[in-house]
Amino acid sequence: MKTLEVKELRKSFGHTLVLDGINFSLDQGRALAIIGSSGSGKTTLLRCLNFLEQPDEGSIYVEGQKIFDAKDRDKLSEADIREKRLNFGLVFQSFHLFPQYTVMKNVTLARELLQKEAGKVKGVQKLAGNIEEEAKELIAQMGLTGKENAYPHQLSGGQQQRVAIARALALKPKILCFDEPTSALDPELTGEVLRVVRGLVEKKTTMIIVTHEIAFARDVADHVIFMDEGVIVEEGSPGEVISNPQKERTKQFLTRFSNGT
Ligand SMILES: Nc1ncnc2c1ncn2[C@@H]1O[C@H](COP(=O)(O)OP(=O)(O)O)[C@@H](O)[C@H]1O
Ligand SMILES: [Mg+2]
């Protein structure tokens, strides 16, 4: 059974067609890298998976269960959306930590709210385990032991992004999504975040990594998708798509990237 299946996803903003029939699937424990030029629809795709946007057409399955079908999208209640969103974790480009809360609180907050809702809101279930203990473990896993009581402004961008990763993991998503997790970072801070992401790949976390770090995608991903103008132009192993692309558009993109323009 596939952990994730995306079928015929379409999304327009006004007259602009941004996703034009996206189909892919992801097996448990696998890392999928999505590459493509700016404006190709990568962020919109992640936002659709995380219920931050509603696709106009198509359906999404998690572990064989249909969690979204555009045909029924008007019937989804807020509670449905909150419950279904929990299948996914999202790490944004620009961290989005809560500035008024400590590292610890940033990691535990969503989980605490979830515990409160469990039993009150239909479909929302408590997660097993001790919130604080697990948060400490995640903070340690991110190399941030000792920073539990720090506030975001006291941390470097790389540290903030690692807190954001711990926060996403605290909700135990089935699929963890990264949207260009290092693009807001100075080059010297990029490595520390990529090391953490690599560690998650090695632990067989099921994930989608939208990235412009092509060498990183080639090293860590099991599967690579190249998107352009809202379609999947080419997909396959990193050896196929990145080292030996077949389509002209993929070749052009990779050439531009390796020239640094
Ligand atoms: N909320 C929005 N309203 C209107 N247009 C949008 C919105 N979000 C994204 N777009 C447009 O959709 C296209 C794809 O954007 P995006 O998904 O952010 O691409 P990428 O992440 O690959 O750079 C762009 O042309 C962008 O301007
Ligand atoms: Mg983007």
XYZ file of N, CA and C and ligand atoms in Angstrom:
811
model
N 0.841 -1.205 0.000
C 0.000 0.000 0.000
C 0.875 1.255 0.000
N 0.482 2.206 -0.801
C 1.224 3.462 -0.874
C 0.887 4.327 0.344
N 1.872 5.005 0.905
C 1.581 5.939 1.987
C 0.809 7.138 1.439
N 1.203 7.595 0.253
C 0.523 8.750 -0.343
C 0.284 8.506 -1.826
N -0.920 8.833 -2.261
C -1.207 8.841 -3.698
C -1.924 10.135 -4.033
N -1.433 10.806 -5.036
C -2.018 12.058 -5.500
C -2.499 11.818 -6.919
N -3.769 12.129 -7.170
C -4.343 11.817 -8.482
C -4.955 13.043 -9.144
N -4.446 13.369 -10.291
C -5.038 14.390 -11.177
C -5.332 15.710 -10.475
N -4.380 16.153 -9.668
C -4.597 17.402 -8.935
C -4.503 18.608 -9.873
N -5.536 19.449 -9.805
C -5.523 20.699 -10.575
C -5.866 21.855 -9.651
N -5.160 22.979 -9.870
C -5.437 24.160 -9.056
C -5.156 25.408 -9.878
N -6.128 26.307 -9.915
C -5.925 27.611 -10.566
C -6.072 28.709 -9.538
N -5.341 29.799 -9.766
C -5.609 31.048 -9.051
C -6.133 32.009 -10.098
N -7.408 32.361 -10.021
C -8.004 33.177 -11.085
C -7.881 32.435 -12.406
N -7.295 33.087 -13.393
C -7.148 32.433 -14.696
C -5.818 31.699 -14.836
N -5.012 31.736 -13.761
C -3.695 31.091 -13.857
C -3.779 29.649 -13.381
N -3.524 28.727 -14.306
C -3.498 27.306 -13.955
C -2.125 27.003 -13.367
N -2.096 26.635 -12.091
C -0.825 26.483 -11.381
C -0.432 25.009 -11.237
N -1.430 24.145 -11.058
C -1.181 22.699 -11.062
C -2.090 22.098 -12.120
N -1.489 21.365 -13.057
C -2.239 20.930 -14.223
C -2.243 19.408 -14.349
N -2.864 18.751 -13.368
C -2.969 17.292 -13.446
C -1.735 16.616 -12.884
N -1.568 16.759 -11.561
C -0.387 16.181 -10.895
C -0.738 14.784 -10.378
N 0.082 13.807 -10.735
C -0.080 12.421 -10.284
C 1.252 11.910 -9.758
N 1.254 11.416 -8.533
C 2.454 10.711 -8.056
C 2.090 9.908 -6.818
N 2.992 9.031 -6.428
C 2.762 8.294 -5.191
C 4.067 8.182 -4.435
N 3.938 7.817 -3.161
C 5.101 7.758 -2.279
C 4.947 6.555 -1.360
N 5.995 5.731 -1.295
C 5.993 4.562 -0.421
C 6.475 4.937 0.975
N 6.072 4.125 1.938
C 6.484 4.379 3.323
C 8.013 4.343 3.447
N 8.527 5.294 4.218
C 9.959 5.308 4.495
C 10.805 5.865 3.367
N 10.150 6.408 2.353
C 10.882 6.932 1.198
C 10.940 8.443 1.213
N 11.984 8.977 0.595
C 12.141 10.428 0.470
C 11.994 10.822 -0.993
N 11.025 11.696 -1.229
C 10.772 12.214 -2.572
C 11.290 13.649 -2.636
N 12.139 13.940 -3.600
C 12.579 15.326 -3.799
C 11.832 15.899 -4.985
N 11.335 17.148 -4.822
C 10.695 17.843 -5.938
C 11.560 19.045 -6.285
N 11.986 19.115 -7.528
C 12.801 20.232 -7.993
C 12.066 20.942 -9.131
N 12.457 22.161 -9.402
C 11.835 22.910 -10.494
C 12.019 24.400 -10.293
N 11.880 25.148 -11.375
C 12.098 26.593 -11.316
C 11.082 27.252 -10.402
N 11.401 28.466 -10.030
C 10.476 29.289 -9.270
C 9.194 29.483 -10.085
N 8.049 29.343 -9.437
C 6.780 29.533 -10.134
C 6.237 28.275 -10.779
N 6.907 27.135 -10.598
C 6.444 25.916 -11.272
C 5.305 25.216 -10.534
N 4.991 25.691 -9.304
C 3.839 25.138 -8.588
C 4.195 24.262 -7.395
N 5.461 24.230 -7.015
C 5.902 23.315 -5.954
C 5.268 23.661 -4.603
N 5.317 24.937 -4.245
C 4.733 25.343 -2.958
C 3.223 25.108 -2.970
N 2.581 25.430 -4.076
C 1.126 25.219 -4.159
C 0.785 23.745 -3.955
N 1.591 22.867 -4.522
C 1.352 21.437 -4.342
C 1.445 21.059 -2.862
N 2.482 21.506 -2.181
C 2.606 21.196 -0.741
C 1.450 21.797 0.045
N 1.057 23.021 -0.328
C -0.049 23.665 0.381
C -1.367 22.904 0.162
N -1.550 22.331 -1.017
C -2.741 21.517 -1.267
C -2.723 20.264 -0.391
N -1.557 19.624 -0.279
C -1.467 18.411 0.546
C -1.766 18.731 2.007
N -1.383 19.928 2.440
C -1.556 20.323 3.842
C -2.860 21.084 4.096
N -3.758 21.062 3.118
C -5.081 21.689 3.270
C -4.986 23.194 3.517
N -3.912 23.802 3.040
C -3.831 25.265 3.121
C -4.420 25.873 1.853
N -4.516 25.054 0.818
C -5.252 25.414 -0.400
C -6.132 24.219 -0.729
N -7.244 24.487 -1.394
C -8.099 23.377 -1.825
C -7.963 23.207 -3.334
N -7.516 22.039 -3.764
C -7.433 21.800 -5.208
C -8.812 21.920 -5.861
N -8.836 22.307 -7.139
C -10.103 22.401 -7.879
C -10.556 21.038 -8.377
N -9.563 20.198 -8.675
C -9.872 18.846 -9.152
C -8.856 17.886 -8.564
N -9.257 16.616 -8.505
C -8.314 15.583 -8.101
C -8.591 15.031 -6.726
N -7.787 14.041 -6.357
C -7.987 13.403 -5.055
C -6.646 13.028 -4.434
N -6.688 12.863 -3.108
C -5.487 12.553 -2.332
C -5.808 11.365 -1.426
N -4.945 10.358 -1.460
C -5.119 9.164 -0.629
C -3.932 9.034 0.309
N -4.209 8.711 1.585
C -3.145 8.396 2.538
C -3.402 6.990 3.061
N -2.406 6.143 2.958
C -2.505 4.728 3.362
C -3.780 4.092 2.811
N -4.073 4.379 1.561
C -5.200 3.754 0.878
C -6.554 4.399 1.122
N -6.597 5.360 2.056
C -7.880 6.012 2.352
C -7.961 7.353 1.652
N -9.104 7.595 1.034
C -9.267 8.880 0.367
C -9.452 9.967 1.419
N -8.522 10.914 1.474
C -8.673 11.986 2.466
C -9.160 13.272 1.823
N -9.061 13.330 0.493
C -9.573 14.520 -0.184
C -10.062 14.142 -1.570
N -11.231 14.666 -1.906
C -11.723 14.542 -3.273
C -12.354 15.890 -3.623
N -11.838 16.506 -4.677
C -12.310 17.858 -5.008
C -13.820 17.895 -5.229
N -14.381 16.750 -5.631
C -15.834 16.706 -5.863
C -16.610 17.002 -4.583
N -16.010 16.612 -3.428
C -16.722 16.791 -2.151
C -16.180 17.965 -1.355
N -15.404 18.836 -1.997
C -14.644 19.792 -1.186
C -15.523 20.773 -0.425
N -16.708 21.041 -0.955
C -17.567 21.984 -0.245
C -18.221 21.372 0.992
N -18.146 20.047 1.068
C -18.768 19.377 2.219
C -17.825 19.257 3.409
N -16.543 19.577 3.217
C -15.571 19.418 4.302
C -15.790 20.469 5.385
N -15.925 20.000 6.624
C -16.057 20.957 7.736
C -14.661 21.346 8.220
N -14.592 22.397 9.031
C -13.307 22.808 9.626
C -12.676 21.647 10.391
N -13.528 20.896 11.122
C -13.010 19.781 11.922
C -12.437 18.691 11.018
N -13.136 18.418 9.889
C -12.612 17.429 8.921
C -11.227 17.840 8.462
N -11.122 19.120 8.122
C -9.860 19.609 7.562
C -8.752 19.505 8.602
N -9.060 19.896 9.831
C -8.031 19.822 10.880
C -7.553 18.391 11.081
N -8.508 17.468 11.073
C -8.151 16.061 11.276
C -7.294 15.550 10.117
N -7.702 15.869 8.903
C -6.989 15.334 7.736
C -5.620 15.958 7.554
N -5.528 17.208 7.960
C -4.243 17.910 7.877
C -3.177 17.209 8.722
N -3.614 16.529 9.792
C -2.666 15.879 10.702
C -1.873 14.752 10.044
N -2.318 14.314 8.873
C -1.529 13.318 8.146
C -0.191 13.888 7.694
N -0.156 15.213 7.553
C 1.024 15.864 6.987
C 1.642 16.829 7.983
N 2.968 16.918 7.936
C 3.670 17.987 8.640
C 4.293 18.873 7.587
N 4.392 20.169 7.879
C 4.967 21.071 6.880
C 6.019 21.961 7.533
N 7.182 21.973 6.942
C 8.241 22.885 7.365
C 8.382 23.937 6.274
N 8.140 25.188 6.660
C 8.098 26.272 5.677
C 9.497 26.792 5.367
N 9.549 27.560 4.285
C 10.780 28.237 3.911
C 11.302 29.116 5.039
N 10.367 29.883 5.633
C 10.824 30.911 6.573
C 10.356 30.633 7.999
N 10.521 29.382 8.414
C 10.386 28.902 9.801
C 9.001 29.093 10.416
N 8.491 30.344 10.459
C 7.174 30.601 11.068
C 7.058 30.108 12.495
N 8.082 30.328 13.304
C 7.947 29.993 14.732
C 7.092 31.053 15.415
N 6.560 30.703 16.591
C 5.844 31.697 17.383
C 6.877 32.503 18.174
N 7.027 33.799 17.890
C 8.123 34.561 18.507
C 7.966 34.720 20.013
N 6.732 34.655 20.487
C 6.497 34.917 21.922
C 6.701 33.682 22.790
N 6.963 32.536 22.157
C 7.114 31.287 22.920
C 8.530 30.746 22.850
N 8.891 30.017 23.913
C 10.215 29.373 23.945
C 10.269 28.243 22.909
N 11.485 27.733 22.728
C 11.687 26.578 21.843
C 10.783 25.422 22.277
N 10.807 25.145 23.578
C 10.008 24.029 24.109
C 8.520 24.217 23.780
N 8.037 25.430 24.033
C 6.614 25.698 23.812
C 6.277 25.630 22.316
N 7.186 26.107 21.480
C 6.951 26.017 20.043
C 6.770 24.560 19.614
N 7.544 23.674 20.244
C 7.484 22.260 19.853
C 6.244 21.579 20.442
N 5.845 21.979 21.657
C 4.753 21.252 22.325
C 3.356 21.830 22.058
N 3.298 23.086 21.624
C 2.010 23.791 21.603
C 0.917 23.076 20.798
N 1.234 22.706 19.565
C 0.201 22.108 18.711
C -0.282 20.787 19.303
N 0.662 20.061 19.887
C 0.328 18.776 20.495
C -0.572 18.976 21.722
N -0.289 20.012 22.497
C -1.137 20.298 23.665
C -2.565 20.660 23.234
N -2.649 21.455 22.178
C -3.981 21.822 21.675
C -4.728 20.585 21.190
N -3.972 19.704 20.534
C -4.579 18.474 20.023
C -5.135 17.626 21.180
N -4.368 17.520 22.256
C -4.833 16.726 23.406
C -6.135 17.309 23.955
N -6.199 18.660 23.957
C -7.409 19.304 24.485
C -8.616 19.026 23.596
N -8.338 19.005 22.276
C -9.448 18.792 21.333
C -9.914 17.348 21.290
N -8.975 16.419 21.606
C -9.286 14.992 21.495
C -10.496 14.674 22.354
N -11.410 13.972 21.771
C -12.615 13.628 22.519
C -13.705 14.675 22.356
N -13.323 15.919 22.095
C -14.337 16.968 21.911
C -14.661 17.150 20.439
N -13.615 17.109 19.613
C -13.826 17.309 18.185
C -13.804 15.947 17.495
N -14.817 15.711 16.698
C -14.952 14.414 16.010
C -13.677 14.072 15.226
N -13.216 12.831 15.396
C -12.091 12.376 14.585
C -10.721 12.716 15.151
N -10.657 13.694 16.058
C -9.350 14.075 16.607
C -9.007 13.140 17.758
N -7.849 12.494 17.632
C -7.474 11.514 18.652
C -6.198 11.936 19.345
N -6.095 11.559 20.607
C -4.868 11.812 21.364
C -3.727 11.003 20.778
N -2.541 11.567 20.784
C -1.359 10.806 20.421
C -0.802 10.190 21.700
N -0.330 8.949 21.588
C 0.259 8.301 22.756
C 1.598 8.963 23.079
N 2.028 8.832 24.332
C 3.355 9.338 24.696
C 3.297 10.629 25.477
N 4.400 10.902 26.165
C 4.490 12.097 26.993
C 4.994 13.278 26.165
N 4.201 14.349 26.148
C 4.502 15.461 25.247
C 5.876 16.069 25.542
N 6.113 16.369 26.813
C 7.365 17.055 27.173
C 8.584 16.179 26.907
N 8.477 14.910 27.294
C 9.614 13.995 27.092
C 9.934 13.862 25.609
N 8.875 13.704 24.823
C 9.108 13.532 23.396
C 9.657 14.806 22.770
N 9.189 15.955 23.262
C 9.696 17.224 22.739
C 11.185 17.349 23.041
N 11.574 16.972 24.258
C 13.002 17.027 24.615
C 13.822 16.128 23.708
N 13.293 14.944 23.443
C 14.008 14.023 22.545
C 14.167 14.616 21.153
N 13.086 15.223 20.663
C 13.154 15.818 19.323
C 14.139 16.981 19.290
N 14.119 17.777 20.352
C 15.040 18.918 20.430
C 16.487 18.396 20.438
N 16.702 17.303 21.160
C 18.045 16.696 21.178
C 18.416 16.166 19.796
N 17.449 15.513 19.164
C 17.687 14.947 17.823
C 18.082 16.059 16.838
N 17.557 17.252 17.064
C 17.864 18.388 16.190
C 19.161 19.089 16.615
N 19.833 18.540 17.631
C 21.091 19.140 18.077
C 20.895 20.435 18.848
N 19.761 20.557 19.548
C 19.448 21.826 20.220
C 19.292 21.689 21.734
N 19.842 20.606 22.282
C 19.768 20.442 23.737
C 20.395 21.666 24.412
N 19.721 22.161 25.449
C 20.209 23.372 26.126
C 19.496 24.631 25.644
N 18.795 24.528 24.513
C 18.092 25.694 23.961
C 16.592 25.667 24.273
N 16.165 24.745 25.132
C 14.728 24.565 25.367
C 14.034 25.851 25.786
N 14.736 26.669 26.587
C 14.082 27.883 27.103
C 14.433 29.150 26.333
N 15.156 28.987 25.232
C 15.495 30.151 24.408
C 14.272 30.575 23.595
N 14.272 31.847 23.200
C 13.216 32.363 22.321
C 13.754 32.416 20.892
N 12.866 32.339 19.906
C 13.335 32.303 18.517
C 14.347 33.395 18.171
N 14.127 34.624 18.677
C 15.044 35.713 18.280
C 16.450 35.510 18.818
N 16.595 34.596 19.784
C 17.933 34.330 20.334
C 18.665 33.243 19.550
N 18.015 32.726 18.501
C 18.590 31.610 17.739
C 18.993 32.052 16.341
N 19.951 31.343 15.773
C 20.299 31.579 14.369
C 19.175 31.039 13.483
N 19.193 31.425 12.216
C 18.200 30.913 11.279
C 18.230 29.389 11.185
N 19.422 28.837 11.204
C 19.548 27.369 11.121
C 18.946 26.698 12.342
N 19.174 27.305 13.511
C 18.588 26.746 14.738
C 17.069 26.893 14.706
N 16.590 28.038 14.242
C 15.126 28.235 14.173
C 14.494 27.196 13.254
N 15.144 26.936 12.133
C 14.572 25.961 11.207
C 14.577 24.567 11.831
N 15.599 24.258 12.637
C 15.609 22.945 13.295
C 14.502 22.857 14.343
N 14.180 23.963 14.999
C 13.022 23.975 15.915
C 11.745 23.705 15.112
N 11.646 24.345 13.951
C 10.445 24.148 13.119
C 10.307 22.686 12.697
N 11.423 22.029 12.455
C 11.377 20.604 12.088
C 10.913 19.775 13.292
N 11.456 20.090 14.481
C 11.024 19.378 15.701
C 9.530 19.588 15.931
N 9.072 20.808 15.702
C 7.647 21.110 15.892
C 6.787 20.273 14.949
N 7.213 20.163 13.693
C 6.429 19.363 12.736
C 6.422 17.888 13.154
N 7.565 17.395 13.629
C 7.656 15.982 14.014
C 6.851 15.673 15.271
N 6.643 16.680 16.135
C 5.940 16.460 17.397
C 4.516 15.961 17.175
N 3.947 16.263 16.010
C 2.582 15.804 15.724
C 2.564 14.457 15.008
N 3.744 13.844 14.885
C 3.862 12.504 14.292
C 3.118 12.363 12.966
N 3.436 13.223 12.019
C 2.751 13.136 10.732
C 3.158 11.866 9.983
N 2.257 11.402 9.133
C 2.609 10.234 8.307
C 3.571 10.641 7.205
N 3.437 11.892 6.776
C 4.287 12.399 5.690
C 4.785 13.786 6.084
N 6.100 13.935 6.089
C 6.694 15.229 6.446
C 7.082 15.955 5.159
N 6.635 17.214 5.043
C 6.906 17.991 3.828
C 7.825 19.159 4.159
N 8.813 19.352 3.325
C 9.721 20.496 3.466
C 9.582 21.379 2.243
N 9.386 22.682 2.471
C 9.349 23.613 1.338
C 10.622 24.446 1.333
N 11.572 24.046 0.521
C 12.860 24.752 0.415
C 13.374 25.161 1.795
N 13.665 24.161 2.635
C 13.955 24.462 4.043
C 15.219 25.268 4.268
N 16.070 25.377 3.260
C 17.319 26.117 3.481
C 17.404 27.401 2.660
N 16.324 27.731 1.934
C 16.477 28.858 1.002
C 16.526 30.210 1.705
N 16.056 30.277 2.966
C 16.124 31.562 3.678
C 17.402 31.664 4.522
N 18.289 30.688 4.377
C 19.466 30.638 5.263
C 20.741 31.062 4.558
N 21.639 31.668 5.343
C 22.977 31.935 4.813
C 23.640 30.591 4.506
N 24.511 30.579 3.511
C 25.131 29.308 3.115
C 25.778 28.558 4.276
N 26.371 29.280 5.231
C 27.059 28.543 6.302
C 26.091 27.866 7.269
N 24.804 28.247 7.206
C 23.806 27.611 8.080
C 23.022 26.515 7.354
N 23.186 26.465 6.039
C 22.443 25.486 5.252
C 22.831 24.063 5.642
N 24.129 23.843 5.819
C 24.637 22.497 6.101
C 24.026 21.869 7.333
N 23.846 22.673 8.389
C 23.332 22.090 9.640
C 21.880 21.635 9.485
N 21.118 22.341 8.655
C 19.722 21.926 8.424
C 19.701 20.699 7.503
N 20.532 20.718 6.470
C 20.560 19.559 5.566
C 21.016 18.299 6.305
N 21.924 18.463 7.280
C 22.366 17.289 8.052
C 21.204 16.679 8.817
N 20.358 17.549 9.389
C 19.193 17.063 10.130
C 18.210 16.355 9.181
N 18.002 16.948 8.006
C 17.089 16.336 7.035
C 17.655 14.977 6.593
N 18.957 14.936 6.373
C 19.592 13.676 5.989
C 19.404 12.619 7.083
N 19.515 13.045 8.350
C 19.296 12.132 9.467
C 17.889 11.549 9.441
N 16.908 12.373 9.067
C 15.521 11.898 8.992
C 15.361 10.907 7.834
N 16.051 11.161 6.739
C 16.013 10.221 5.610
C 16.584 8.876 6.069
N 17.687 8.936 6.803
C 18.328 7.694 7.261
C 17.443 6.937 8.242
N 16.594 7.683 8.973
C 15.643 7.027 9.902
C 14.375 6.565 9.186
N 14.380 6.679 7.862
C 13.241 6.225 7.039
C 11.949 6.990 7.341
N 12.086 8.286 7.513
C 10.914 9.147 7.633
C 10.317 9.305 6.232
N 9.017 9.147 6.110
C 8.386 9.321 4.801
C 8.294 10.819 4.519
N 8.935 11.273 3.452
C 8.902 12.723 3.262
C 9.013 13.216 1.835
N 8.538 14.463 1.693
C 8.623 15.180 0.422
C 9.490 16.404 0.681
N 10.550 16.533 -0.090
C 11.462 17.662 0.100
C 11.486 18.488 -1.180
N 10.857 19.660 -1.125
C 11.002 20.609 -2.230
C 12.314 21.338 -1.976
N 13.217 21.274 -2.922
C 14.534 21.868 -2.670
C 15.182 22.372 -3.942
N 16.002 23.396 -3.777
C 16.848 23.829 -4.887
C 18.282 23.360 -4.671
N 18.476 22.551 -3.616
C 19.797 21.960 -3.377
C 19.867 20.676 -4.198
N 20.277 20.824 -5.446
C 20.213 19.685 -6.372
C 21.169 18.566 -5.948
N 22.353 18.937 -5.494
C 23.321 17.907 -5.094
C 22.783 17.128 -3.895
N 22.124 17.845 -2.991
C 21.528 17.199 -1.815
C 20.429 16.227 -2.249
N 19.562 16.684 -3.158
C 18.480 15.813 -3.659
C 19.076 14.559 -4.298
N 20.140 14.743 -5.051
C 20.750 13.585 -5.715
C 21.294 12.603 -4.680
N 21.863 13.138 -3.586
C 22.455 12.276 -2.557
C 21.423 11.525 -1.733
N 20.345 12.210 -1.326
C 19.487 11.603 -0.297
C 18.149 11.062 -0.810
N 17.653 11.569 -1.934
C 16.291 11.186 -2.323
C 16.256 9.785 -2.932
N 15.134 9.109 -2.691
C 14.907 7.826 -3.361
C 14.320 8.052 -4.737
N 13.578 9.169 -4.859
C 12.837 9.436 -6.087
C 12.849 10.942 -6.309
N 12.921 11.360 -7.552
C 12.969 12.797 -7.854
C 11.887 13.124 -8.880
N 11.192 14.241 -8.619
C 10.218 14.764 -9.586
C 10.714 16.123 -10.043
N 10.737 16.340 -11.352
C 11.032 17.670 -11.876
C 9.729 18.272 -12.373
N 9.353 19.421 -11.791
C 8.115 20.107 -12.186
C 8.437 21.352 -12.990
N 7.580 21.649 -13.950
C 7.694 22.903 -14.686
C 6.291 23.318 -15.106
N 5.958 24.571 -14.875
C 4.666 25.126 -15.273
C 3.491 24.222 -14.900
N 3.516 23.720 -13.667
C 2.357 22.999 -13.146
C 2.219 21.558 -13.573
N 3.221 21.033 -14.281
C 3.163 19.606 -14.636
C 4.446 18.906 -14.190
N 4.334 17.586 -14.022
C 5.525 16.780 -13.774
C 6.114 16.449 -15.139
N 7.291 17.005 -15.396
C 7.924 16.807 -16.705
C 8.649 15.464 -16.732
N 9.282 15.147 -15.620
C 10.108 13.937 -15.590
C 10.210 13.449 -14.159
N 10.217 12.141 -13.949
C 10.457 11.609 -12.610
C 11.185 10.290 -12.681
N 11.853 9.962 -11.595
C 12.605 8.713 -11.555
C 13.612 8.763 -10.429
N 14.594 7.865 -10.488
C 15.638 7.874 -9.463
C 16.503 9.122 -9.667
N 17.261 9.547 -8.634
C 18.169 10.686 -8.826
C 19.140 10.438 -9.973
N 19.578 9.197 -10.116
C 20.502 8.859 -11.208
C 19.862 9.120 -12.558
N 18.569 8.881 -12.651
C 17.879 9.129 -13.918
C 17.630 10.618 -14.123
N 16.912 11.237 -13.179
C 16.415 12.602 -13.423
C 17.531 13.640 -13.330
N 18.420 13.485 -12.340
C 19.430 14.533 -12.119
C 20.715 14.233 -12.905
N 21.123 12.983 -12.904
C 22.398 12.684 -13.569
C 22.223 12.393 -15.054
N 21.035 11.950 -15.432
C 20.860 11.574 -16.834
C 19.468 11.945 -17.345
N 19.127 13.258 -17.285
C 17.768 13.665 -17.660
C 17.485 13.397 -19.141
N 16.232 13.051 -19.426
C 15.856 12.724 -20.807
C 15.152 13.881 -21.508
N 14.416 14.688 -20.715
C 13.593 15.733 -21.338
C 14.395 17.026 -21.467
N 14.118 17.731 -22.549
C 14.841 18.981 -22.822
C 14.682 19.987 -21.668
N 13.443 20.101 -21.162
C 13.181 21.093 -20.104
C 13.995 20.771 -18.843
N 14.108 19.481 -18.518
C 14.892 19.092 -17.333
C 16.360 19.444 -17.558
N 16.847 19.140 -18.758
C 18.262 19.427 -19.056
C 18.541 20.916 -18.918
N 17.615 21.740 -19.468
C 17.811 23.195 -19.400
C 17.840 23.686 -17.952
N 16.889 23.182 -17.162
C 16.815 23.588 -15.752
C 18.118 23.238 -15.029
N 18.576 22.024 -15.206
C 19.776 21.582 -14.489
C 21.015 22.327 -14.965
N 21.070 22.663 -16.241
C 22.213 23.424 -16.756
C 22.225 24.812 -16.139
N 21.033 25.442 -16.101
C 20.942 26.774 -15.511
C 21.395 26.730 -14.064
N 20.962 25.666 -13.364
C 21.296 25.559 -11.949
C 22.779 25.372 -11.737
N 23.385 24.524 -12.548
C 24.811 24.263 -12.318
C 25.653 25.475 -12.712
N 25.067 26.382 -13.546
C 25.789 27.626 -13.860
C 25.553 28.700 -12.815
N 24.672 28.401 -11.885
C 24.402 29.334 -10.798
C 23.586 30.555 -11.192
N 22.826 30.465 -12.303
C 22.001 31.615 -12.705
C 20.535 31.339 -12.439
N -2.377 32.704 -3.499
C -2.028 32.892 -4.769
N -2.743 33.722 -5.563
C -2.425 33.921 -6.853
N -1.400 33.308 -7.473
C -0.638 32.481 -6.748
C -0.912 32.222 -5.363
N 0.003 31.340 -4.912
C 0.813 31.059 -5.951
N 0.425 31.739 -7.059
C 1.050 31.637 -8.381
O 1.159 30.272 -8.707
C 2.356 29.999 -9.416
C 3.121 28.922 -8.715
O 3.572 29.400 -7.482
P 4.289 28.469 -6.403
O 3.457 27.287 -6.133
O 4.649 29.337 -5.272
O 5.610 28.009 -7.215
P 7.020 27.529 -6.689
O 6.900 27.157 -5.262
O 7.379 26.393 -7.583
O 7.944 28.693 -6.882
C 3.094 31.325 -9.504
O 2.809 31.877 -10.775
C 2.474 32.145 -8.411
O 2.521 33.517 -8.706
Mg 7.929 27.799 -3.591
